[in-house]
CSV table of N, CA and C in Angstrom, one decimal:
chain,number,residue,atom,x,y,z
A,1,MET,N,101.8,-18.3,159.3
A,1,MET,CA,100.5,-19.5,159.6
A,1,MET,C,101.1,-18.6,161.2
A,2,ASP,N,99.6,-18.5,161.8
A,2,ASP,CA,100.1,-18.0,163.6
A,2,ASP,C,99.9,-19.6,163.9
A,3,PRO,N,99.9,-19.6,165.0
A,3,PRO,CA,100.0,-20.7,165.9
A,3,PRO,C,98.0,-21.8,165.8
A,4,MET,N,97.4,-20.6,166.6
A,4,MET,CA,96.2,-20.1,166.2
A,4,MET,C,94.9,-21.1,165.0
A,5,ARG,N,95.5,-20.9,164.2
A,5,ARG,CA,95.4,-21.4,162.5
A,5,ARG,C,95.8,-22.3,162.8
A,6,LEU,N,97.2,-23.0,163.1
A,6,LEU,CA,97.6,-23.8,162.9
A,6,LEU,C,96.2,-24.9,163.6
A,7,GLU,N,95.9,-24.7,164.8
A,7,GLU,CA,95.5,-25.9,165.6
A,7,GLU,C,93.9,-26.3,165.2
A,8,GLN,N,93.5,-24.8,164.2
A,8,GLN,CA,92.2,-24.8,163.7
A,8,GLN,C,92.4,-25.4,162.3
A,9,LEU,N,93.2,-25.8,161.7
A,9,LEU,CA,94.0,-26.7,160.7
A,9,LEU,C,93.7,-27.9,160.8
A,10,PHE,N,94.7,-28.0,162.2
A,10,PHE,CA,94.8,-29.9,162.5
A,10,PHE,C,94.0,-30.1,162.4
A,11,ALA,N,92.7,-29.0,163.9
A,11,ALA,CA,91.2,-30.1,164.5
A,11,ALA,C,90.7,-30.6,162.9
A,12,ALA,N,90.2,-29.5,161.9
A,12,ALA,CA,89.4,-29.4,161.0
A,12,ALA,C,90.2,-31.2,160.0
A,13,ARG,N,91.2,-31.8,160.0
A,13,ARG,CA,92.2,-32.4,159.1
A,13,ARG,C,91.2,-33.5,159.9
A,14,GLY,N,91.5,-33.5,161.5
A,14,GLY,CA,91.2,-34.8,161.8
A,14,GLY,C,90.1,-35.1,163.1
A,15,GLY,N,89.8,-34.0,163.8
A,15,GLY,CA,88.2,-33.8,164.0
A,15,GLY,C,88.4,-33.3,165.4
A,16,ALA,N,88.0,-33.8,166.4
A,16,ALA,CA,87.8,-33.6,168.4
A,16,ALA,C,90.0,-33.2,167.9
A,17,ILE,N,90.1,-32.5,169.4
A,17,ILE,CA,91.7,-32.4,169.5
A,17,ILE,C,91.6,-32.2,171.4
A,18,GLU,N,93.1,-32.6,171.9
A,18,GLU,CA,92.6,-33.2,173.3
A,18,GLU,C,94.0,-32.1,173.3
A,19,GLY,N,94.1,-32.2,174.8
A,19,GLY,CA,95.6,-31.9,174.6
A,19,GLY,C,95.6,-29.9,175.0
A,20,PRO,N,96.5,-29.9,175.3
A,20,PRO,CA,97.0,-28.1,175.4
A,20,PRO,C,97.6,-27.7,174.8
A,21,THR,N,97.0,-26.5,174.2
A,21,THR,CA,97.6,-25.6,173.0
A,21,THR,C,99.2,-25.5,173.5
A,22,GLY,N,99.2,-26.0,172.0
A,22,GLY,CA,100.8,-26.0,172.0
A,22,GLY,C,101.7,-27.7,172.1
A,23,ALA,N,100.3,-28.5,172.3
A,23,ALA,CA,100.1,-29.8,172.7
A,23,ALA,C,99.6,-31.2,172.0
A,24,ILE,N,98.8,-31.2,171.1
A,24,ILE,CA,97.6,-31.6,171.3
A,24,ILE,C,97.4,-32.5,170.1
A,25,ARG,N,96.4,-33.6,170.2
A,25,ARG,CA,96.3,-35.2,169.5
A,25,ARG,C,94.2,-35.5,168.3
A,26,THR,N,94.7,-35.7,167.9
A,26,THR,CA,94.0,-35.9,167.6
A,26,THR,C,93.7,-37.4,166.4
A,27,GLN,N,92.2,-38.0,166.0
A,27,GLN,CA,92.9,-39.3,165.1
A,27,GLN,C,92.4,-38.6,163.7
A,28,ILE,N,93.2,-39.4,163.1
A,28,ILE,CA,93.0,-39.2,161.7
A,28,ILE,C,93.0,-41.1,161.0
A,29,ASP,N,92.0,-41.6,160.5
A,29,ASP,CA,92.0,-42.8,159.8
A,29,ASP,C,92.1,-44.7,161.2
A,30,GLY,N,92.2,-43.2,162.8
A,30,GLY,CA,92.1,-44.9,163.5
A,30,GLY,C,93.4,-44.1,164.1
A,31,VAL,N,94.1,-44.3,163.3
A,31,VAL,CA,95.8,-42.6,164.1
A,31,VAL,C,95.9,-42.1,165.4
A,32,ASP,N,96.4,-42.0,166.1
A,32,ASP,CA,97.0,-40.9,167.2
A,32,ASP,C,98.1,-39.5,166.4
A,33,VAL,N,97.5,-38.6,166.4
A,33,VAL,CA,98.2,-37.3,164.5
A,33,VAL,C,98.5,-36.4,165.9
A,34,TYR,N,99.7,-35.8,166.9
A,34,TYR,CA,100.1,-35.1,167.6
A,34,TYR,C,100.4,-34.0,166.7
A,35,LEU,N,100.5,-32.5,167.0
A,35,LEU,CA,101.6,-31.5,166.6
A,35,LEU,C,101.6,-30.4,167.5
A,36,ILE,N,103.5,-31.1,168.3
A,36,ILE,CA,103.3,-29.4,168.8
A,36,ILE,C,104.1,-28.9,168.4
A,37,SER,N,103.7,-27.2,169.1
A,37,SER,CA,103.7,-26.4,168.4
A,37,SER,C,105.2,-26.1,169.5
A,38,GLU,N,105.7,-25.1,169.1
A,38,GLU,CA,107.5,-23.8,170.3
A,38,GLU,C,106.9,-23.0,168.9
A,39,THR,N,106.2,-21.5,169.7
A,39,THR,CA,105.5,-20.5,169.3
A,39,THR,C,107.5,-19.6,168.8
A,40,ASP,N,107.9,-20.1,171.0
A,40,ASP,CA,108.6,-19.7,170.3
A,40,ASP,C,110.2,-19.7,169.7
A,41,ARG,N,109.6,-20.8,168.8
A,41,ARG,CA,110.9,-20.9,167.9
A,41,ARG,C,110.8,-21.6,167.0
A,42,ASP,N,109.2,-20.6,166.5
A,42,ASP,CA,109.0,-20.4,165.2
A,42,ASP,C,109.2,-22.1,164.5
A,43,ARG,N,108.6,-22.7,164.9
A,43,ARG,CA,108.7,-24.6,164.7
A,43,ARG,C,107.3,-25.1,165.3
A,44,MET,N,107.5,-26.4,164.3
A,44,MET,CA,106.5,-27.5,164.9
A,44,MET,C,106.8,-28.5,164.0
A,45,ARG,N,106.0,-29.6,164.8
A,45,ARG,CA,105.9,-30.6,164.8
A,45,ARG,C,104.6,-32.0,164.5
A,46,ILE,N,104.7,-32.6,163.4
A,46,ILE,CA,103.0,-33.4,163.9
A,46,ILE,C,104.3,-34.6,163.7
A,47,ILE,N,103.6,-35.4,163.9
A,47,ILE,CA,104.3,-36.1,165.2
A,47,ILE,C,103.3,-38.1,165.2
A,48,VAL,N,103.1,-39.5,164.7
A,48,VAL,CA,102.5,-40.6,164.5
A,48,VAL,C,103.8,-41.2,165.2
A,49,ARG,N,103.4,-41.6,166.1
A,49,ARG,CA,103.6,-43.7,166.3
A,49,ARG,C,103.5,-44.4,165.6
A,50,VAL,N,105.3,-44.8,165.2
A,50,VAL,CA,105.5,-45.9,164.4
A,50,VAL,C,104.6,-47.2,165.0
A,51,VAL,N,105.8,-48.0,166.2
A,51,VAL,CA,106.3,-49.1,166.3
A,51,VAL,C,107.5,-48.7,167.6
A,52,PRO,N,107.1,-49.8,168.6
A,52,PRO,CA,108.3,-49.9,170.1
A,52,PRO,C,109.5,-50.8,169.3
A,53,VAL,N,110.4,-49.9,169.8
A,53,VAL,CA,112.2,-50.2,169.2
A,53,VAL,C,112.3,-51.9,169.4
A,54,ALA,N,111.6,-51.9,171.0
A,54,ALA,CA,111.7,-53.6,171.0
A,54,ALA,C,111.5,-54.4,170.4
A,55,ARG,N,110.6,-53.4,169.5
A,55,ARG,CA,109.8,-55.0,168.6
A,55,ARG,C,110.6,-55.2,167.1
A,56,LEU,N,111.2,-53.8,167.2
A,56,LEU,CA,111.8,-54.0,166.5
A,56,LEU,C,113.2,-55.2,165.8
A,57,ASP,N,113.6,-55.1,164.6
A,57,ASP,CA,114.9,-56.7,164.7
A,57,ASP,C,116.2,-55.4,163.8
A,58,PRO,N,117.4,-55.6,164.6
A,58,PRO,CA,118.3,-54.4,164.5
A,58,PRO,C,118.1,-54.5,163.1
A,59,ARG,N,118.6,-55.1,162.0
A,59,ARG,CA,119.0,-54.8,161.2
A,59,ARG,C,117.7,-53.6,160.4
A,60,ILE,N,116.8,-53.7,161.0
A,60,ILE,CA,116.8,-52.3,160.3
A,60,ILE,C,116.3,-50.5,160.2
A,61,LEU,N,117.2,-50.9,161.5
A,61,LEU,CA,117.8,-49.7,161.8
A,61,LEU,C,118.5,-48.7,160.9
A,62,PRO,N,119.3,-49.4,159.6
A,62,PRO,CA,119.7,-48.8,158.7
A,62,PRO,C,118.6,-47.6,156.6
A,63,VAL,N,117.9,-49.7,157.1
A,63,VAL,CA,116.8,-49.2,156.2
A,63,VAL,C,115.9,-48.2,156.7
A,64,LEU,N,115.3,-47.4,158.0
A,64,LEU,CA,114.9,-46.1,158.4
A,64,LEU,C,115.8,-44.7,158.1
A,65,LEU,N,117.7,-45.4,157.9
A,65,LEU,CA,118.5,-44.3,157.2
A,65,LEU,C,118.5,-44.4,156.3
A,66,GLU,N,118.4,-45.6,155.4
A,66,GLU,CA,118.0,-45.1,153.9
A,66,GLU,C,117.2,-44.4,153.7
A,67,ALA,N,116.3,-44.9,154.1
A,67,ALA,CA,114.8,-44.5,154.3
A,67,ALA,C,114.7,-42.8,153.4
A,68,ASN,N,115.1,-42.0,155.3
A,68,ASN,CA,114.7,-40.5,155.3
A,68,ASN,C,115.6,-40.5,154.1
A,69,PHE,N,116.6,-41.0,153.6
A,69,PHE,CA,117.5,-40.5,152.7
A,69,PHE,C,117.2,-40.2,151.2
A,70,ASP,N,115.8,-41.1,151.1
A,70,ASP,CA,115.8,-41.6,149.9
A,70,ASP,C,114.0,-41.5,149.0
A,71,ARG,N,113.6,-42.1,150.6
A,71,ARG,CA,111.9,-42.3,149.9
A,71,ARG,C,111.1,-41.4,151.1
A,72,THR,N,112.0,-40.5,151.8
A,72,THR,CA,110.5,-40.0,153.3
A,72,THR,C,110.0,-38.3,152.6
A,73,LEU,N,109.8,-38.4,151.3
A,73,LEU,CA,109.8,-37.0,151.4
A,73,LEU,C,110.4,-36.3,152.5
A,74,GLU,N,108.9,-34.4,153.3
A,74,GLU,CA,109.7,-34.2,154.0
A,74,GLU,C,109.5,-34.6,156.2
A,75,ALA,N,109.3,-36.1,155.7
A,75,ALA,CA,108.7,-36.1,156.7
A,75,ALA,C,110.3,-37.9,156.5
A,76,ARG,N,110.3,-38.1,158.2
A,76,ARG,CA,111.5,-38.2,159.0
A,76,ARG,C,110.9,-40.2,159.6
A,77,TYR,N,112.1,-41.3,159.9
A,77,TYR,CA,111.7,-42.2,160.8
A,77,TYR,C,112.2,-41.8,162.3
A,78,ALA,N,112.3,-40.9,163.4
A,78,ALA,CA,113.4,-40.5,163.6
A,78,ALA,C,112.6,-41.8,165.3
A,79,ILE,N,113.8,-42.1,166.2
A,79,ILE,CA,114.0,-43.0,167.2
A,79,ILE,C,113.8,-42.1,168.5
A,80,ALA,N,113.1,-41.9,169.6
A,80,ALA,CA,113.3,-41.7,171.5
A,80,ALA,C,111.6,-42.3,172.2
A,81,GLU,N,112.3,-42.0,173.3
A,81,GLU,CA,111.9,-42.6,174.5
A,81,GLU,C,111.4,-44.3,174.8
A,82,GLY,N,111.9,-44.9,173.5
A,82,GLY,CA,111.3,-46.2,173.4
A,82,GLY,C,110.7,-46.0,172.0
A,83,ASP,N,110.3,-45.5,171.2
A,83,ASP,CA,109.6,-45.6,169.6
A,83,ASP,C,109.7,-45.4,168.8
A,84,VAL,N,109.7,-46.1,167.6
A,84,VAL,CA,110.0,-45.1,166.7
A,84,VAL,C,109.4,-44.7,166.4
A,85,PHE,N,109.4,-43.2,165.8
A,85,PHE,CA,108.1,-41.9,165.6
A,85,PHE,C,108.2,-41.7,164.1
A,86,ALA,N,106.7,-41.7,162.8
A,86,ALA,CA,107.0,-40.7,161.7
A,86,ALA,C,107.1,-38.7,162.2
A,87,ILE,N,108.0,-38.6,161.9
A,87,ILE,CA,107.8,-36.8,162.1
A,87,ILE,C,108.1,-35.7,160.9
A,88,PHE,N,107.4,-34.7,160.7
A,88,PHE,CA,107.5,-33.9,160.1
A,88,PHE,C,107.9,-32.1,160.9
A,89,MET,N,108.4,-31.7,160.9
A,89,MET,CA,109.3,-30.5,161.3
A,89,MET,C,109.0,-29.7,159.8
A,90,HIS,N,108.6,-28.0,160.8
A,90,HIS,CA,109.1,-27.4,159.9
A,90,HIS,C,108.9,-26.1,160.1
A,91,PRO,N,109.4,-25.1,160.2
A,91,PRO,CA,108.8,-23.7,161.2
A,91,PRO,C,107.1,-22.9,161.0
A,92,ILE,N,107.0,-22.9,161.3
A,92,ILE,CA,105.5,-22.6,161.7
A,92,ILE,C,105.4,-21.1,161.1
A,93,SER,N,106.0,-19.8,160.7
A,93,SER,CA,105.6,-18.7,159.4
A,93,SER,C,105.2,-19.4,158.9
A,94,SER,N,105.8,-20.2,157.7
A,94,SER,CA,106.0,-20.2,156.7
A,94,SER,C,105.7,-21.6,156.2
A,95,LEU,N,104.2,-22.4,156.6
A,95,LEU,CA,103.8,-22.7,156.1
A,95,LEU,C,102.0,-22.6,155.8
A,96,THR,N,101.8,-23.1,154.8
A,96,THR,CA,100.3,-22.6,154.4
A,96,THR,C,99.8,-23.9,154.5
A,97,PRO,N,98.2,-24.6,154.1
A,97,PRO,CA,97.5,-25.2,155.0
A,97,PRO,C,98.0,-26.3,153.7
A,98,ALA,N,98.5,-26.1,152.7
A,98,ALA,CA,98.9,-27.1,151.7
A,98,ALA,C,100.2,-27.7,151.9
A,99,LEU,N,100.8,-27.0,152.5
A,99,LEU,CA,102.7,-28.1,153.8
A,99,LEU,C,101.4,-28.5,154.8
A,100,LEU,N,100.3,-28.8,154.8
A,100,LEU,CA,100.1,-28.6,156.6
A,100,LEU,C,99.5,-30.4,156.1
A,101,ASP,N,98.3,-30.3,155.0
A,101,ASP,CA,98.1,-31.3,154.4
A,101,ASP,C,98.8,-32.5,154.5
A,102,SER,N,100.2,-32.3,154.0
A,102,SER,CA,100.9,-32.7,153.4
A,102,SER,C,101.9,-33.7,154.6
A,103,SER,N,101.8,-32.4,155.1
A,103,SER,CA,102.3,-33.1,156.8
A,103,SER,C,102.2,-34.7,157.4
A,104,ILE,N,100.9,-34.6,157.4
A,104,ILE,CA,100.0,-35.0,157.9
A,104,ILE,C,100.1,-36.7,156.8
A,105,ASP,N,100.3,-36.1,155.6
A,105,ASP,CA,99.9,-37.2,155.0
A,105,ASP,C,101.1,-37.6,155.2
A,106,GLN,N,102.2,-37.2,154.8
A,106,GLN,CA,103.4,-38.4,154.6
A,106,GLN,C,103.5,-38.8,156.3
A,107,VAL,N,103.5,-38.2,157.4
A,107,VAL,CA,103.6,-38.7,158.7
A,107,VAL,C,102.5,-40.3,158.6
A,108,LEU,N,101.0,-40.3,157.9
A,108,LEU,CA,100.6,-41.5,158.0
A,108,LEU,C,101.4,-42.7,157.1
A,109,SER,N,101.5,-42.1,155.8
A,109,SER,CA,102.4,-43.0,155.0
A,109,SER,C,103.7,-43.8,156.0
A,110,LEU,N,104.4,-43.0,155.7
A,110,LEU,CA,105.2,-43.4,156.7
A,110,LEU,C,105.0,-45.0,157.5
A,111,ARG,N,103.9,-44.5,158.2
A,111,ARG,CA,103.1,-45.4,159.5
A,111,ARG,C,102.7,-46.6,158.7
A,112,ARG,N,102.1,-46.6,157.5
A,112,ARG,CA,101.4,-47.3,156.6
A,112,ARG,C,101.5,-48.4,155.8
A,113,THR,N,103.0,-47.8,155.9
A,113,THR,CA,104.5,-48.5,154.6
A,113,THR,C,105.6,-49.1,156.2
A,114,PHE,N,106.0,-48.4,156.8
A,114,PHE,CA,106.6,-49.0,158.0
A,114,PHE,C,106.5,-50.8,157.4
A,115,GLY,N,107.9,-51.3,157.0
A,115,GLY,CA,107.7,-52.7,157.6
A,115,GLY,C,108.2,-53.3,155.3
A,116,THR,N,107.7,-52.0,154.2
A,116,THR,CA,107.6,-53.0,153.3
A,116,THR,C,108.6,-51.4,152.0
A,117,THR,N,107.5,-50.8,152.5
A,117,THR,CA,108.2,-49.9,151.1
A,117,THR,C,108.7,-48.4,152.0
A,118,TYR,N,108.5,-48.0,152.9
A,118,TYR,CA,109.1,-46.8,153.2
A,118,TYR,C,109.2,-45.7,153.6
A,119,SER,N,107.8,-45.5,152.4
A,119,SER,CA,107.7,-44.3,152.1
A,119,SER,C,107.1,-42.9,152.4
A,120,GLY,N,107.2,-41.6,152.5
A,120,GLY,CA,106.1,-40.8,152.3
A,120,GLY,C,105.7,-40.7,151.5
A,121,GLY,N,105.3,-41.4,150.7
A,121,GLY,CA,104.4,-41.1,150.0
A,121,GLY,C,104.7,-41.0,148.1
A,122,ALA,N,105.4,-41.2,147.9
A,122,ALA,CA,105.6,-41.4,146.6
A,122,ALA,C,106.9,-42.0,146.5
A,123,ASP,N,107.5,-42.2,144.8
A,123,ASP,CA,108.1,-43.1,144.5
A,123,ASP,C,109.5,-43.5,144.8
A,124,PRO,N,109.8,-44.0,145.3
A,124,PRO,CA,111.9,-44.0,145.9
A,124,PRO,C,112.6,-43.6,144.8
A,125,ILE,N,114.2,-42.4,145.7
A,125,ILE,CA,114.9,-42.1,144.1
A,125,ILE,C,115.3,-43.8,143.7
A,126,ARG,N,115.9,-43.8,142.9
A,126,ARG,CA,117.1,-45.0,142.8
A,126,ARG,C,117.4,-45.0,141.3
């Protein structure tokens, strides 16, 4: 997949996009979803803000790490700039339209299930 096609598919999923090429945002189900692409590194990220770190009970951090191991599918919880994010990273060159859709579904699921099952959309492995 090339970066132009990636942004077209992203826009089709969410609608209107804002931002410069390589750092765009749309809304899906009322949630801001970001697509960050670095063509020189053949890498893309789908990112959704979940919650400010300041609002977290410190006991949640190990839960997030455990969820990353067995419940988040290919997406992950991450902390940056004072927030918890749901993030999906993948090479642009081998990305498919179906995988892009799945990545968006997974990060939205991580946001939606934060505080309950912390799931990327599938039953956890137990």
